[in-house]
PDB file of C-alpha atoms in Angstrom:
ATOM      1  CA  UNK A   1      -9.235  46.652  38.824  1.00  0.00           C
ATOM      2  CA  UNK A   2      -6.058  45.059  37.751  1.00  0.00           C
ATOM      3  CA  UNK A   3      -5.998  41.889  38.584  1.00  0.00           C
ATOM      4  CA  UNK A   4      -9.649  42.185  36.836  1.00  0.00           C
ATOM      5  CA  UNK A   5      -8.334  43.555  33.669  1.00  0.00           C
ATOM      6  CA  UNK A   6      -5.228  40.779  34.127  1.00  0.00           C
ATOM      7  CA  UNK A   7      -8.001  37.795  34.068  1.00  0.00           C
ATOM      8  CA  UNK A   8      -9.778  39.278  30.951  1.00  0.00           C
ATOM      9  CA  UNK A   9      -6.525  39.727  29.111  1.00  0.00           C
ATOM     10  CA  UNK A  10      -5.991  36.135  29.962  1.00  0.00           C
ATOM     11  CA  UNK A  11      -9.284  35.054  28.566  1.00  0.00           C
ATOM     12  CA  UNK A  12      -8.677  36.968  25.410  1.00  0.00           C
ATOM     13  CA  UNK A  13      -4.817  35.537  24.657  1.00  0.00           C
ATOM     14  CA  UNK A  14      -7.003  32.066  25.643  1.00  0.00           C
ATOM     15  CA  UNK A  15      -9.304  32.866  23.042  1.00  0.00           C
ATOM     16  CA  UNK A  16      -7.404  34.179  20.533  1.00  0.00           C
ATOM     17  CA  UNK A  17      -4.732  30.786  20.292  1.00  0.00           C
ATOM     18  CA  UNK A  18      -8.163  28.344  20.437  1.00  0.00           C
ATOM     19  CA  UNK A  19      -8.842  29.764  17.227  1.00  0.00           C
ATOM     20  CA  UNK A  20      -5.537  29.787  15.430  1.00  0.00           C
ATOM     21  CA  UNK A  21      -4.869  26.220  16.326  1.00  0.00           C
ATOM     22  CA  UNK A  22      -6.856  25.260  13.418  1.00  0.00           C
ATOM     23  CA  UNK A  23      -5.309  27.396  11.223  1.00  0.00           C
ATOM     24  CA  UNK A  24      -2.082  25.677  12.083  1.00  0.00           C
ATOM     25  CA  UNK A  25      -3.301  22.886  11.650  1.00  0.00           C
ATOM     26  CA  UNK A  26      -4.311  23.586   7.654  1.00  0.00           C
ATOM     27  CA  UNK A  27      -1.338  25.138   7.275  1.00  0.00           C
ATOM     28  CA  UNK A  28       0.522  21.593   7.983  1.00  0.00           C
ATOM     29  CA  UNK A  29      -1.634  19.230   6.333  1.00  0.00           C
ATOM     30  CA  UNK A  30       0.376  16.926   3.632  1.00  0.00           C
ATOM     31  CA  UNK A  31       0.368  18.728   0.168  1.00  0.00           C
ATOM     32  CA  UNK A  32      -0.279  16.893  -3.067  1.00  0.00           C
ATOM     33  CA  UNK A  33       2.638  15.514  -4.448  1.00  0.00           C
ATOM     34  CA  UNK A  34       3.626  15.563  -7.952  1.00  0.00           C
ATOM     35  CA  UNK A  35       3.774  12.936 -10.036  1.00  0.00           C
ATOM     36  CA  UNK A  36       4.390  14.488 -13.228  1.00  0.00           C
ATOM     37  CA  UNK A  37       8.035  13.101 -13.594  1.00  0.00           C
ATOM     38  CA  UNK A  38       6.581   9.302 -13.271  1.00  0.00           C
ATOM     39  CA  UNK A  39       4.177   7.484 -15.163  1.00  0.00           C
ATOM     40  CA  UNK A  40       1.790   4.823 -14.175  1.00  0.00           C
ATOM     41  CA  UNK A  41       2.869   0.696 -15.175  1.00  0.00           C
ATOM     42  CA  UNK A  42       0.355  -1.469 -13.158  1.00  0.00           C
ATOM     43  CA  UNK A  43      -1.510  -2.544 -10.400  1.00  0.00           C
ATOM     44  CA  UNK A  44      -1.398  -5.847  -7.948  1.00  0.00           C
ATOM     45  CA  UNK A  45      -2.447  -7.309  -4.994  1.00  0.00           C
ATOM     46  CA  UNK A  46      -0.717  -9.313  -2.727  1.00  0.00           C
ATOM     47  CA  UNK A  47       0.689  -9.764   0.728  1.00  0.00           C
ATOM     48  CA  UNK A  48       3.148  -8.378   3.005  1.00  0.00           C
ATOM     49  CA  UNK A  49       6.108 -10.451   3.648  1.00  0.00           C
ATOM     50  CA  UNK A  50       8.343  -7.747   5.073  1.00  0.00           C
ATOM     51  CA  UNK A  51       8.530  -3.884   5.364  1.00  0.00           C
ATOM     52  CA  UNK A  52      10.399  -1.149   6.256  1.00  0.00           C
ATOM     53  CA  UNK A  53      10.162   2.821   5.286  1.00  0.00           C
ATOM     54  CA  UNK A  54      12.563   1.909   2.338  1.00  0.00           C
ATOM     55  CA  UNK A  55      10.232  -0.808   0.558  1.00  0.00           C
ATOM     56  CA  UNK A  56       7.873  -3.426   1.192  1.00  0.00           C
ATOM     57  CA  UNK A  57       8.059  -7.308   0.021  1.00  0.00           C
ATOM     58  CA  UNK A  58       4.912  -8.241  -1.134  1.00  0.00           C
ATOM     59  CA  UNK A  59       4.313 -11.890  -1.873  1.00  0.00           C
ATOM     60  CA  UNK A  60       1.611 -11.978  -5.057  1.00  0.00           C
ATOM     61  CA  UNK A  61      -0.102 -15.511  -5.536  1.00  0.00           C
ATOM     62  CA  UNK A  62      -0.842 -15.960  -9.377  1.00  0.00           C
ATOM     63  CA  UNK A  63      -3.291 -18.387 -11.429  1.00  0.00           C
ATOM     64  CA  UNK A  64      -1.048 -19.923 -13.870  1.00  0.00           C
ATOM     65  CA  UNK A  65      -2.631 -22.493 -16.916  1.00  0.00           C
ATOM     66  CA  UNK A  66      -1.249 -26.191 -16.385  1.00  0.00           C
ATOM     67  CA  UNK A  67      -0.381 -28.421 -18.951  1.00  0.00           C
ATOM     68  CA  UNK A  68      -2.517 -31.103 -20.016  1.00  0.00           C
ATOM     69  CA  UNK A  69       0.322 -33.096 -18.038  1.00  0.00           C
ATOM     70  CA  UNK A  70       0.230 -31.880 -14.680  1.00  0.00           C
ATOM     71  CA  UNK A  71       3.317 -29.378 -15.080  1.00  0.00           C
ATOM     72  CA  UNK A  72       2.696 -25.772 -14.396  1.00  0.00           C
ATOM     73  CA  UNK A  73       4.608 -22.822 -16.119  1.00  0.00           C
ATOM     74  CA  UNK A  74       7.415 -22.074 -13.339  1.00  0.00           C
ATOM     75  CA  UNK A  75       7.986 -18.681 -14.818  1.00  0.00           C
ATOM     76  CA  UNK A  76       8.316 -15.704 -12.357  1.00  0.00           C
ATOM     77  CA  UNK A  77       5.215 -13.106 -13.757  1.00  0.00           C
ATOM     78  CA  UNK A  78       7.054  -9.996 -14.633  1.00  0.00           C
ATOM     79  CA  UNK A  79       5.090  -6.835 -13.025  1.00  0.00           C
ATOM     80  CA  UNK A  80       5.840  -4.293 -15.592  1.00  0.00           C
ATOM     81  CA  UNK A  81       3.553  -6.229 -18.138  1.00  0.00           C
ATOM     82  CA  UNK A  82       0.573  -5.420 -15.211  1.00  0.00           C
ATOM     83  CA  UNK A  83      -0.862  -8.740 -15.403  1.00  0.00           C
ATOM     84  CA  UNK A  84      -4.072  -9.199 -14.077  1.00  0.00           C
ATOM     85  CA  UNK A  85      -3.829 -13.024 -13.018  1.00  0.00           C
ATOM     86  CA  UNK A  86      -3.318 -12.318  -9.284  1.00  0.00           C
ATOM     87  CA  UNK A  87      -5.335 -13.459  -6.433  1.00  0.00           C
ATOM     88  CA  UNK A  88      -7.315 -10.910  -5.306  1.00  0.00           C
ATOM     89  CA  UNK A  89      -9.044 -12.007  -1.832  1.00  0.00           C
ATOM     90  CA  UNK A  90     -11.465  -8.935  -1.724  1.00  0.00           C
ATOM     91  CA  UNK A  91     -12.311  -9.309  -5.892  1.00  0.00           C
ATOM     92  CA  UNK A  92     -15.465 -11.530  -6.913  1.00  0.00           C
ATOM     93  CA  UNK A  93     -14.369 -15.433  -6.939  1.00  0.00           C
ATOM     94  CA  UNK A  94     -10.732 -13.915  -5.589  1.00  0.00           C
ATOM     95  CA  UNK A  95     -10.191 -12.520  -9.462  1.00  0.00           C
ATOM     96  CA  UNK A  96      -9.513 -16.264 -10.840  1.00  0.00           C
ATOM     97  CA  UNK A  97      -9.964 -16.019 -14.200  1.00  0.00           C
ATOM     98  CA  UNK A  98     -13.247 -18.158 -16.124  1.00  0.00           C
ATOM     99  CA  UNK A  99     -10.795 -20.401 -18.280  1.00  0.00           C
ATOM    100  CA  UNK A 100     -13.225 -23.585 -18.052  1.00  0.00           C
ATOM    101  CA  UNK A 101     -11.352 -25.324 -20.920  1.00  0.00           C
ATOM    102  CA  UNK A 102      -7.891 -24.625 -18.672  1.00  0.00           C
ATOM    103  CA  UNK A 103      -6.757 -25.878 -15.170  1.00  0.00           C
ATOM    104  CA  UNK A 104      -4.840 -23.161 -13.328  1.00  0.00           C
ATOM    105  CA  UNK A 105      -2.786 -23.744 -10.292  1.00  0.00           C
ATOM    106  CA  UNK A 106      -1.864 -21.082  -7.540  1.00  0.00           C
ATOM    107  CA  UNK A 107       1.888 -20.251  -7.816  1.00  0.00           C
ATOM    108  CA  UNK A 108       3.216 -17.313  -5.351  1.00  0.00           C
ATOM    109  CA  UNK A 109       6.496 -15.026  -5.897  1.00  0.00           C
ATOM    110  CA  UNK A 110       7.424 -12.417  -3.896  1.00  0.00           C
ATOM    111  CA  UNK A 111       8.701  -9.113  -5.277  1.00  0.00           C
ATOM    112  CA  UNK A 112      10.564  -6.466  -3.423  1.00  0.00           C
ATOM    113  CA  UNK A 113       9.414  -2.972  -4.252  1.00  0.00           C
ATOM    114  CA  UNK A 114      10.983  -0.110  -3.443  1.00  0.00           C
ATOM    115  CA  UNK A 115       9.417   3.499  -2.144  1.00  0.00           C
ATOM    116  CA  UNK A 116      10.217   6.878  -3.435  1.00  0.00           C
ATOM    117  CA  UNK A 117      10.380  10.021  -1.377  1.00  0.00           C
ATOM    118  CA  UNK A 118       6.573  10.728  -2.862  1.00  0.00           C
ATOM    119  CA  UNK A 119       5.450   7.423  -1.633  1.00  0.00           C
ATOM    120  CA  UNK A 120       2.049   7.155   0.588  1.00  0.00           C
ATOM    121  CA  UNK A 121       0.320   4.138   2.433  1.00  0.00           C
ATOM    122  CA  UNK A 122      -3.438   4.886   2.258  1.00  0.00           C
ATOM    123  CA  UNK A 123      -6.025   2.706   3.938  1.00  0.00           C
ATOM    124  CA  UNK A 124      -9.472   1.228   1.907  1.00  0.00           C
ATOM    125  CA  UNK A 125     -11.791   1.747   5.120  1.00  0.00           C
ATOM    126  CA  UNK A 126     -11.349   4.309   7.677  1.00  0.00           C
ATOM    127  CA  UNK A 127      -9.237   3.513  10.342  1.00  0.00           C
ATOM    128  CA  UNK A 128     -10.516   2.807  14.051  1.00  0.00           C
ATOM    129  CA  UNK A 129     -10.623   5.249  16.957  1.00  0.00           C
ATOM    130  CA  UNK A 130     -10.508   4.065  20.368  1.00  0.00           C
ATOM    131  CA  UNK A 131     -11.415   6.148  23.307  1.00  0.00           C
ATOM    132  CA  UNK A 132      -8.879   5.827  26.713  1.00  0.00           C
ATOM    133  CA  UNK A 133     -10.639   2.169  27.565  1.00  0.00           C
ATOM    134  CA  UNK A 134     -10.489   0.577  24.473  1.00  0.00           C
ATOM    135  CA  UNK A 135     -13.900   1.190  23.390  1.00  0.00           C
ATOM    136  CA  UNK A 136     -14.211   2.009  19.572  1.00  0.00           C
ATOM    137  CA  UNK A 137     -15.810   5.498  18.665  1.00  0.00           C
ATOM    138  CA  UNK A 138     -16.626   7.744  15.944  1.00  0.00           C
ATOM    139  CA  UNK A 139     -14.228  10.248  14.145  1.00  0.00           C
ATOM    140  CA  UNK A 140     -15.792  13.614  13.686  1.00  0.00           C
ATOM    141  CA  UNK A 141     -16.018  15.023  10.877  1.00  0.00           C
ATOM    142  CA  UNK A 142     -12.485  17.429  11.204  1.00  0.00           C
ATOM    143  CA  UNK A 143     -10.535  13.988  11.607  1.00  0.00           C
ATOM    144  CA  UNK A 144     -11.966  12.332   8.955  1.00  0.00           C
ATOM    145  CA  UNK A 145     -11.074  15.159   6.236  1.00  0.00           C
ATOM    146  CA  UNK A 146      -7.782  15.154   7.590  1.00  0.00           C
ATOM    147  CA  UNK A 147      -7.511  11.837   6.995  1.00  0.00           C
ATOM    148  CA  UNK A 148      -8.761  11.449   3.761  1.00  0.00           C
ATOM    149  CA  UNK A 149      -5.866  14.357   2.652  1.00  0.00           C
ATOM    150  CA  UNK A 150      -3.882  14.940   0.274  1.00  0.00           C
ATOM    151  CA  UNK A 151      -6.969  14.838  -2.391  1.00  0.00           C
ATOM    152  CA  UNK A 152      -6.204  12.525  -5.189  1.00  0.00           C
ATOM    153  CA  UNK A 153      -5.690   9.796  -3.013  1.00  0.00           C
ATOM    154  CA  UNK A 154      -7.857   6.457  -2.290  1.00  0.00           C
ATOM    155  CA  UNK A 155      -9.016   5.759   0.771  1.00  0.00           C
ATOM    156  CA  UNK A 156      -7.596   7.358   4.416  1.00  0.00           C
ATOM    157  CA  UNK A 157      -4.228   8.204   5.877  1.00  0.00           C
ATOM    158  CA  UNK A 158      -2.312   5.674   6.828  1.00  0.00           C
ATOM    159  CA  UNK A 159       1.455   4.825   7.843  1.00  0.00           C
ATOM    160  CA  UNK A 160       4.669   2.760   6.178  1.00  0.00           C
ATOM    161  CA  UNK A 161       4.684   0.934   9.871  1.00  0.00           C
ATOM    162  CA  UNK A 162       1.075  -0.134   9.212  1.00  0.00           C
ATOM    163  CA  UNK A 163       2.295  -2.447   6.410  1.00  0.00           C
ATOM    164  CA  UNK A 164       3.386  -5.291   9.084  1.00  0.00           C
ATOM    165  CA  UNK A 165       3.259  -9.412   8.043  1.00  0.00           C
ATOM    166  CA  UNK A 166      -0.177 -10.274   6.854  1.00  0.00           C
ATOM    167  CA  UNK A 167      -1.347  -7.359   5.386  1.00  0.00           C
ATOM    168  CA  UNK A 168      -3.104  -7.137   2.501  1.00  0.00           C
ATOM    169  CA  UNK A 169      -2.230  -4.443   0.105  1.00  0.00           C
ATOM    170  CA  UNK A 170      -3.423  -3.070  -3.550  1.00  0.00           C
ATOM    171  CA  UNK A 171       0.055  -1.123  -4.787  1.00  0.00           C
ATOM    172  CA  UNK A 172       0.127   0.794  -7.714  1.00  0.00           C
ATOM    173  CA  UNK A 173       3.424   0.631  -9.285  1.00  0.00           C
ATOM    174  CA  UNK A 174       5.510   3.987 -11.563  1.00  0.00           C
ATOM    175  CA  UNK A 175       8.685   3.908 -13.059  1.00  0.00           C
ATOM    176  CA  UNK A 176      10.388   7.510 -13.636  1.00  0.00           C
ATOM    177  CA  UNK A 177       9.637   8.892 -16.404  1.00  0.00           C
ATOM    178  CA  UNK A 178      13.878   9.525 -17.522  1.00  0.00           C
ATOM    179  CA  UNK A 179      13.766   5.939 -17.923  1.00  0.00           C
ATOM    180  CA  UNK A 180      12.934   5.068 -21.441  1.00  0.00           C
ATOM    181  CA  UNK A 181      10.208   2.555 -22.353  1.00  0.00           C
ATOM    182  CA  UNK A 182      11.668   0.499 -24.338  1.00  0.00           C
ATOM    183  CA  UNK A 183      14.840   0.496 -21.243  1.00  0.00           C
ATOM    184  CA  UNK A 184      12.742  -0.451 -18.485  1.00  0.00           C
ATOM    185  CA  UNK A 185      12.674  -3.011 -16.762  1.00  0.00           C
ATOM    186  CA  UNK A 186      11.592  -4.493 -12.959  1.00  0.00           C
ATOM    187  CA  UNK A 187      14.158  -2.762 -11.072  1.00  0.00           C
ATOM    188  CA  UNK A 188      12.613   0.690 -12.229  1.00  0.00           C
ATOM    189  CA  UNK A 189       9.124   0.178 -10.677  1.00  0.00           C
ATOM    190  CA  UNK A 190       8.643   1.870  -7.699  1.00  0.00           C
ATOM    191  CA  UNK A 191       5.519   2.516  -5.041  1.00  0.00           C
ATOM    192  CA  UNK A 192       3.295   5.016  -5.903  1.00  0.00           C
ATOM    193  CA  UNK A 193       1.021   4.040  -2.964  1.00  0.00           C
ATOM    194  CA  UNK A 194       0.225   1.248  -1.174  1.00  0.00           C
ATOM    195  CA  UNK A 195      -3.903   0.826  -0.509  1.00  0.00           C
ATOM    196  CA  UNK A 196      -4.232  -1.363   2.746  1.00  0.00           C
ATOM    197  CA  UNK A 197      -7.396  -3.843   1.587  1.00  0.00           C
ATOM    198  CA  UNK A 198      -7.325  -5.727   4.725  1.00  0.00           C
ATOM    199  CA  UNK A 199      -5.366  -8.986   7.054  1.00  0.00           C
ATOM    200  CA  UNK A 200      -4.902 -12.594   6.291  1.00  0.00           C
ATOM    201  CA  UNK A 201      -6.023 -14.270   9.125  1.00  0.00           C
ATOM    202  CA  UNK A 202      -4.030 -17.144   8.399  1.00  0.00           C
ATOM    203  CA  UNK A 203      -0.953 -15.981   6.862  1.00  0.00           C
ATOM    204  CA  UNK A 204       1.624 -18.677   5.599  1.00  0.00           C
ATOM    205  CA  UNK A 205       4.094 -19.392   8.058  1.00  0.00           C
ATOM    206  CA  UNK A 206       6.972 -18.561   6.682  1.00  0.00           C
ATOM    207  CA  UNK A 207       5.847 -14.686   6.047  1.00  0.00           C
ATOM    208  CA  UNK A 208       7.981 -12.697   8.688  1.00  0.00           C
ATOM    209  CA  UNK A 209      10.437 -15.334   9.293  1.00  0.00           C
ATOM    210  CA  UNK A 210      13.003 -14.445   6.967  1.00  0.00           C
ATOM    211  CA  UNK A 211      12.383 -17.424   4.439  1.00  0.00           C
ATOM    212  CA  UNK A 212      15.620 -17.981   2.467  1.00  0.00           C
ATOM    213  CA  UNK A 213      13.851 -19.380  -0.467  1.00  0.00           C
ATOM    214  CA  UNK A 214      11.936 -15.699  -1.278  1.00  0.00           C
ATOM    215  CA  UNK A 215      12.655 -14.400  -5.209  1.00  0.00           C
ATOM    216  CA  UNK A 216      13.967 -10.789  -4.392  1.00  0.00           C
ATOM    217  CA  UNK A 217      14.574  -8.465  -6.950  1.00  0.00           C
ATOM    218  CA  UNK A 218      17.894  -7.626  -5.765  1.00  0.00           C
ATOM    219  CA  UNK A 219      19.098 -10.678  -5.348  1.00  0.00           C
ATOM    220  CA  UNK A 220      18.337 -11.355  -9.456  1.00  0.00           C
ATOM    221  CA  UNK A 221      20.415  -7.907  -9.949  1.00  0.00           C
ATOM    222  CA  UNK A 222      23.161  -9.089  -8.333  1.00  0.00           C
ATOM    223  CA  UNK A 223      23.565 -12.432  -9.854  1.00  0.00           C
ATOM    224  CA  UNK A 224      22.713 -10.364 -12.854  1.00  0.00           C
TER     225      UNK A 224
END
């Protein structure tokens, strides 16, 4: 009788943590953040040059208007004036914009942009799942809501260490809201998150190699 009543209280204590293991797991799923102290300056898309978990370098590739000589504007864009003359690669004719009466020429800068605490990498699509051979298989329906948290957010959970060479990325871009408008400037944007669109499959060959000639924003601060 008691090793009986042993094997029964065994199968109740196994019982019992099966179903507080999703209650754990609720109780540690992200929480919103708050984003009341920053407000919203613009929106690009470009590619990763570089990342780390303090910022990304994301190289943007612009249509500027030529001259009816031949010479482009060699201008860097500023971001904080969220223009919307980027190449988008996933937008309708890549976003170029219908000037017929103007020739525009592709000119790329790369900005580095830095994360705050608050910052999250989301991805557009949901991300794959592979089973122990490699084979790709559905999420149920448990991972996929825990992907798609915190609510608010675009898209699916997805890591800083995701954002490698290649990558293309939509970023949506705050400055803190202590920072005065009429004060700010590029060195106040920050990420608010980082959308993963998709990969180049041909990325230039100079992203991830360290390319001395990249325009950094830190670099203009310090000759600044």
């Amino acid at each position: 009788m008691h090793t009986v009543a042993m094997r029964a209280f065994a199968t109740l204590a196994l019982g019992l943590g099966a179903f507080t293991l999703p209650v754990l797991a609720e109780d540690s799923k992200p929480k919103p953040s708050d984003w009341s102290g920053y407000v919203f300056v613009a929106d690009v898309v470009g590619e990763v040059v570089k990342a780390d978990d303090k910022s990304v370098t994301l190289r943007i590739t612009w249509f500027e208007p030529q001259a009816r000589t031949g010479n482009s504007r060699n201008g860097r864009p500023g971001l904080s004036q969220n223009n919307r003359n980027f190449r988008n690669p996933y937008s309708q004719n890549m976003n170029r914009p219908n000037q017929s009466k103007t020739q525009l020429k592709e000119q790329h800068h790369d900005y580095e942009l830095e994360y705050v605490s608050e910052s999250l990498v989301r991805s557009k699509t949901l991300p794959v799942k592979l089973d122990e051979k490699g084979k790709k298989i559905p999420h149920n329906q448990k991972e996929i809501d825990e992907l798609r948290a915190p609510g608010g957010f675009p898209g699916y959970a997805a890591n800083r260490s995701d954002l490698t060479p290649g990558t293309i990325v939509e970023v949506y871009l705050i400055r803190d809201k202590s920072v005065p408008a009429a004060k700010a400037g590029e060195d106040d944007l920050r990420v608010k998150y980082a959308v993963i669109l998709g990969r180049d499959p041909n990325p230039p060959k100079d992203i991830g190699s360290g390319d001395k000639n990249k325009d950094k924003k830190k670099d203009e601060k310090k000759k600044n």
